[in-house]
Short mmCIF file of C-alpha atoms in Angstrom, two decimals:
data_model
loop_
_atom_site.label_atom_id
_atom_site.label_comp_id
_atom_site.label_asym_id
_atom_site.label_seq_id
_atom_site.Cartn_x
_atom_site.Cartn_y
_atom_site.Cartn_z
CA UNK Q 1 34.19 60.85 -34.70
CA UNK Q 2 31.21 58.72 -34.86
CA UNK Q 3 31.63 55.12 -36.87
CA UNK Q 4 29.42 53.34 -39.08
CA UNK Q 5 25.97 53.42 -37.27
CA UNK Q 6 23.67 50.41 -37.73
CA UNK Q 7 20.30 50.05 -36.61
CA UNK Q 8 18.75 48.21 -34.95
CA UNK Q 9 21.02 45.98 -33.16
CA UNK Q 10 18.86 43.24 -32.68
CA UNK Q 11 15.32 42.38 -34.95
CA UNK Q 12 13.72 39.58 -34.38
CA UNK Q 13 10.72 38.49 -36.52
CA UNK Q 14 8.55 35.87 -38.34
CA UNK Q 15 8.45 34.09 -41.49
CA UNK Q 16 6.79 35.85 -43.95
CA UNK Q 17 7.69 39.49 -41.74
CA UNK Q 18 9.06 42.55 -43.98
CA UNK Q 19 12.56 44.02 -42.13
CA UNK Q 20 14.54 46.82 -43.00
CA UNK Q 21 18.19 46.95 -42.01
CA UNK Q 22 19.81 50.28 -41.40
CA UNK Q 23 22.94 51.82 -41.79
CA UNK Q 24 24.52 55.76 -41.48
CA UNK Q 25 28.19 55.20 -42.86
CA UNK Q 26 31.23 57.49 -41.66
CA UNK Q 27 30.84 61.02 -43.29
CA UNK Q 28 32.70 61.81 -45.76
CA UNK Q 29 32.55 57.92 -47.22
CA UNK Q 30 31.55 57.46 -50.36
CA UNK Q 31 31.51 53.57 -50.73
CA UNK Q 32 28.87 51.63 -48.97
CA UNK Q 33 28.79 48.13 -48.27
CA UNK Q 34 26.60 45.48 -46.83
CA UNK Q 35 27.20 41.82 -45.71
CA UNK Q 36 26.03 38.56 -44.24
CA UNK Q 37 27.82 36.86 -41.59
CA UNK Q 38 27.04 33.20 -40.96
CA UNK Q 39 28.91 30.46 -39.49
CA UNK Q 40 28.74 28.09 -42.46
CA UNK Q 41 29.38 31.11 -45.26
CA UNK Q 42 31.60 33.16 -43.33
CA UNK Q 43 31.20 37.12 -44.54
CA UNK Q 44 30.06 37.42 -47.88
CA UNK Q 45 29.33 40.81 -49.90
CA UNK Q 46 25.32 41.50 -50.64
CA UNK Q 47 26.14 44.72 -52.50
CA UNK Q 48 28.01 47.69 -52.83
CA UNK Q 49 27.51 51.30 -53.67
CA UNK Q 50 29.73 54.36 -54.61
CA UNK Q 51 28.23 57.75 -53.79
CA UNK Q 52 24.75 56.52 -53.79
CA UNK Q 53 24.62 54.61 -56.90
CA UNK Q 54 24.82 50.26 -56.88
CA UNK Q 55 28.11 48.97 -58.03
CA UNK Q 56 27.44 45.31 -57.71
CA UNK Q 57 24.56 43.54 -56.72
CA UNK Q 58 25.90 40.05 -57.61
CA UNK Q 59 25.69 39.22 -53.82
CA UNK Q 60 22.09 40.15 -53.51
CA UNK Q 61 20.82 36.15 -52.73
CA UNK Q 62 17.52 36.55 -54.34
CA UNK Q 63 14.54 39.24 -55.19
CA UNK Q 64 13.54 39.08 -51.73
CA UNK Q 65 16.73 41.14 -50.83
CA UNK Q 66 17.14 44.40 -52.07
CA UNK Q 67 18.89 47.74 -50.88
CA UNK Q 68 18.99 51.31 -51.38
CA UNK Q 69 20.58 54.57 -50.38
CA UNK Q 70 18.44 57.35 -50.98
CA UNK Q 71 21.32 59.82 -50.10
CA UNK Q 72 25.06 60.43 -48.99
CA UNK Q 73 24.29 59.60 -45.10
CA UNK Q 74 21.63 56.78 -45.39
CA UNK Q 75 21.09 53.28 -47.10
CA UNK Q 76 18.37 50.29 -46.12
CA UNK Q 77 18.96 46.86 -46.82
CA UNK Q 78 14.97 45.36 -47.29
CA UNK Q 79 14.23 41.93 -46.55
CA UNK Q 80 10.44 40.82 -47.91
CA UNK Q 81 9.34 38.58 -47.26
CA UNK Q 82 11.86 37.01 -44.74
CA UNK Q 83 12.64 33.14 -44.32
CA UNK Q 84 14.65 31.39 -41.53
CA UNK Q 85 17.59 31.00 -43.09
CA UNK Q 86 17.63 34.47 -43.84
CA UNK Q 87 19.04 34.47 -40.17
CA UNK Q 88 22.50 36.06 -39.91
CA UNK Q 89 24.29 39.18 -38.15
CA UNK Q 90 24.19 41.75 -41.49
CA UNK Q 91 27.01 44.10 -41.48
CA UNK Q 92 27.21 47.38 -43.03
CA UNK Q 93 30.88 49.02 -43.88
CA UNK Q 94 31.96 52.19 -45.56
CA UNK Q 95 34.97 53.44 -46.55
CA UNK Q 96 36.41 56.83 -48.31
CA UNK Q 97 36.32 54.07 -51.77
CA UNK Q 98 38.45 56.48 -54.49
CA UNK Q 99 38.90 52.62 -55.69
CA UNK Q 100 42.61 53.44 -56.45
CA UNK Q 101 44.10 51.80 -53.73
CA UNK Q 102 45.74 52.01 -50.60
CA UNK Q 103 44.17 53.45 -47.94
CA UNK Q 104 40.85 54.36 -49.76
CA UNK Q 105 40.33 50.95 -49.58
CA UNK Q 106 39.99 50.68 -45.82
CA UNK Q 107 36.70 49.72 -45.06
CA UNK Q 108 35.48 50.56 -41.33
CA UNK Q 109 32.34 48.21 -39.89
CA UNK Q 110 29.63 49.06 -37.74
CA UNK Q 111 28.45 46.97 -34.78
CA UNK Q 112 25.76 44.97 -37.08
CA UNK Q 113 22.70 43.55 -36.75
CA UNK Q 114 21.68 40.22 -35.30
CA UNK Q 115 18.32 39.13 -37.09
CA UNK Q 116 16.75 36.00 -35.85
CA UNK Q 117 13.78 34.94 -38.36
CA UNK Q 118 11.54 32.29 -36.58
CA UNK L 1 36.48 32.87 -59.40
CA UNK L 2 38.84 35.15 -56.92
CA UNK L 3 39.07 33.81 -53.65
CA UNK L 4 41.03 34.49 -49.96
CA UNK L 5 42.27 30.98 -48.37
CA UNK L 6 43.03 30.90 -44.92
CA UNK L 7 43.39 28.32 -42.37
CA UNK L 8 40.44 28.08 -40.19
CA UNK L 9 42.37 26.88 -36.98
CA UNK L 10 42.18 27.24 -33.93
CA UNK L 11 45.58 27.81 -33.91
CA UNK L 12 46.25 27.85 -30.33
CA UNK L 13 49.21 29.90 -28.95
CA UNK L 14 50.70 29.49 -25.44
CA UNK L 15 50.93 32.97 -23.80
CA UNK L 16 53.56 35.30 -24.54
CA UNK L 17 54.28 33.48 -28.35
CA UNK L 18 54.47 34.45 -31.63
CA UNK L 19 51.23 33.94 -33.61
CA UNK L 20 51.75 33.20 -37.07
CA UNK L 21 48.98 33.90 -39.15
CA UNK L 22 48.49 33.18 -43.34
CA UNK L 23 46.41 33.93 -46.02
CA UNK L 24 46.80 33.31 -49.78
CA UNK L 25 45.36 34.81 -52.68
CA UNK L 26 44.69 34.41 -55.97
CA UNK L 27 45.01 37.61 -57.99
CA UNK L 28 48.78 38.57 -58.59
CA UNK L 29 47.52 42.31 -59.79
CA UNK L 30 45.46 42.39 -56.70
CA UNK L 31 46.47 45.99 -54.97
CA UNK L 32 45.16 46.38 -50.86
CA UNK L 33 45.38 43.81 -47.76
CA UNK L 34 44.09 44.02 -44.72
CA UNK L 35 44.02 42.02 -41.67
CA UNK L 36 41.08 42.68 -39.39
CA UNK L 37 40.25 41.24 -36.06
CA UNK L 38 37.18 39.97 -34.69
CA UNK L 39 35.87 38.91 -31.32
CA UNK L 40 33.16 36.80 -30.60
CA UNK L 41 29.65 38.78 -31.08
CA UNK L 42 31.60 42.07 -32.32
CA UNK L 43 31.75 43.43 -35.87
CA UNK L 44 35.62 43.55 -37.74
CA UNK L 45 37.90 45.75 -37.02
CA UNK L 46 40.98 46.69 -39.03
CA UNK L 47 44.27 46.13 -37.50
CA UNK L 48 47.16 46.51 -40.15
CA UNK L 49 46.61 47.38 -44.07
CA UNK L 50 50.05 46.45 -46.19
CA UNK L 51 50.52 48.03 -49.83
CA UNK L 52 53.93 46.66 -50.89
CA UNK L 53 56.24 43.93 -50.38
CA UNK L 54 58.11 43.61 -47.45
CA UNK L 55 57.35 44.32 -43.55
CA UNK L 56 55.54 46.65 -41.61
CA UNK L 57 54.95 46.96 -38.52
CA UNK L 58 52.60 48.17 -36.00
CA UNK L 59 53.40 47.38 -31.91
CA UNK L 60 53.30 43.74 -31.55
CA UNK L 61 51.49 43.13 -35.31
CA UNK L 62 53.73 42.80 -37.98
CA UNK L 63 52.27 42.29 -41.60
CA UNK L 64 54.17 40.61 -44.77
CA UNK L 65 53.38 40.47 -48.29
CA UNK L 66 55.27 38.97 -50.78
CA UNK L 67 53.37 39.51 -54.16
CA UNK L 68 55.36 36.74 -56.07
CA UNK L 69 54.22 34.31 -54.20
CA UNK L 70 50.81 35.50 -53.47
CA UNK L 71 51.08 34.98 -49.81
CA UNK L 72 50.51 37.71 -47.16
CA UNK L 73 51.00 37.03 -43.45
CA UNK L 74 50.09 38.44 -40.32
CA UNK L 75 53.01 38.24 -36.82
CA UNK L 76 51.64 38.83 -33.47
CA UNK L 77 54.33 39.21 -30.95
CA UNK L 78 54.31 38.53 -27.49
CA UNK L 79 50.66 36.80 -27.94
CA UNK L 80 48.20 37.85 -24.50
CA UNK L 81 44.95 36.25 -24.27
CA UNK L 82 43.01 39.44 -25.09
CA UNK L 83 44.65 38.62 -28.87
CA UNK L 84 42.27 35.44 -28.70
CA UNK L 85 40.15 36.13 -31.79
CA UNK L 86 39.68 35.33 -35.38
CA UNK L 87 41.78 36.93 -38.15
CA UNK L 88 40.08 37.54 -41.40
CA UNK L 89 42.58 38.48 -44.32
CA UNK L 90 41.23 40.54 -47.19
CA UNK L 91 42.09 41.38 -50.53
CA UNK L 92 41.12 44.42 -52.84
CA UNK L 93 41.10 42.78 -56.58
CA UNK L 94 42.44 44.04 -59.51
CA UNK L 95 39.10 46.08 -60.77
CA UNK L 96 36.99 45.20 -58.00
CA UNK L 97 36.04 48.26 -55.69
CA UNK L 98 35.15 45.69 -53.02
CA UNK L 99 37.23 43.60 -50.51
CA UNK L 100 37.47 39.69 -50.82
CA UNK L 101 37.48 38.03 -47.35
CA UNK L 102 38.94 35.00 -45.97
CA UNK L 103 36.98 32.73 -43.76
CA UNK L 104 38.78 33.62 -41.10
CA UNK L 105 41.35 32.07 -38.69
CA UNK L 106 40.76 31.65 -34.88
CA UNK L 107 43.58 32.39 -33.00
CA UNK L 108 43.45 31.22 -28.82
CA UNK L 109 45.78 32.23 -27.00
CA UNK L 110 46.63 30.06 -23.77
CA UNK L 111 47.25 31.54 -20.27
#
């Protein structure tokens, strides 16, 4: 079975640059997360949906951030405009989410994606 | 404000050890753990989820939660180099759909 897919795997871009962040969780998953992984903040939790609607956006740094997922097999995670310190390897997970614990609450990662801002 | 403590190391292992490996947390209703692995450059990956108190035990991994005391723990037996990562705990909160992480402790293992 495939995993979480994340695309692209590498972006690149400059101050001031628009980037989208993509991510096809496992089917079937109904809960859809993204994070930031940096070396100083370790992984921290943008935002979170359950099938297709925002849980929690408390994570969401600032207005420049923002995310959506337009259906069960698809969400973005928009960056505009970007800033160097929006630099970071952004991680998208999913999981099955029934949010009544145990193994619902297994949530699988896809390979991320490095973004350099410049 | 509900947080994951772990030590960040490195704890460093010689080869063929037991790697003890600890996380607190801070939320005694808190539900789901987890223990993923992650190497260098590669995304997490899940290696034992514990529900209850007590043991369980996977290979050479063996996870242990003990709710009073808030404390879950993580046994690698038999440590090889190819264990040399870091080991992020995480927590599912009471009423929190999300995970909590840890920051994660590195774990070398020593030829």
């Amino acid at each position: 079975d495939a995993g979480v897919i994340q695309s692209p795997r590498h972006e690149v871009t400059e101050m001031g640059q628009e980037v989208t962040l993509r991510c096809k969780p496992i089917s079937g998953h109904n809960s859809l997360f993204w994070y930031r992984q940096t070396m100083m903040r370790g992984l921290e939790l943008l935002i979170y949906f359950n099938n297709n609607v925002p849980i929690d956006d408390s994570g969401m740094p600032e207005d420049r951030f923002s995310a959506k997922m337009p259906n069960a097999s698809f969400s973005t995670l928009k960056i505009q405009p970007s800033e160097p310190r929006d630099s970071a390897v952004y991680f998208c997970a999913s999981s099955t989410g029934s949010g009544t614990g145990g193994v619902t609450d297994t949530q699988y990662f896809g390979p991320g994606t490095r973004l350099t801002v410049l | 404000q509900k947080e994951v403590e772990q030590n960040s190391g490195p704890l460093s292992v010689p080869e063929g050890a037991i790697a003890s490996l600890n996380c607190t947390y801070s939320d005694r209703g808190s539900q789901s753990f987890f223990w993923y692995r992650q190497y260098s450059g590669k995304s997490p990956e899940l290696i034992m989820s514990i529900y209850s108190n007590g043991d369980k035990e996977d290979g050479r991994f063996t996870a242990q939660l003990n709710k009073a005391s808030q404390y879950v723990s993580l046994l690698i037996r038999d440590s090889q180099p190819s264990d040399s990562a870091t080991y992020l705990c995480a927590v599912k909160y009471t009423g929190r759909r999300a995970l909590t992480f840890g920051s994660g402790t590195r774990l070398q293992v020593q030829p």
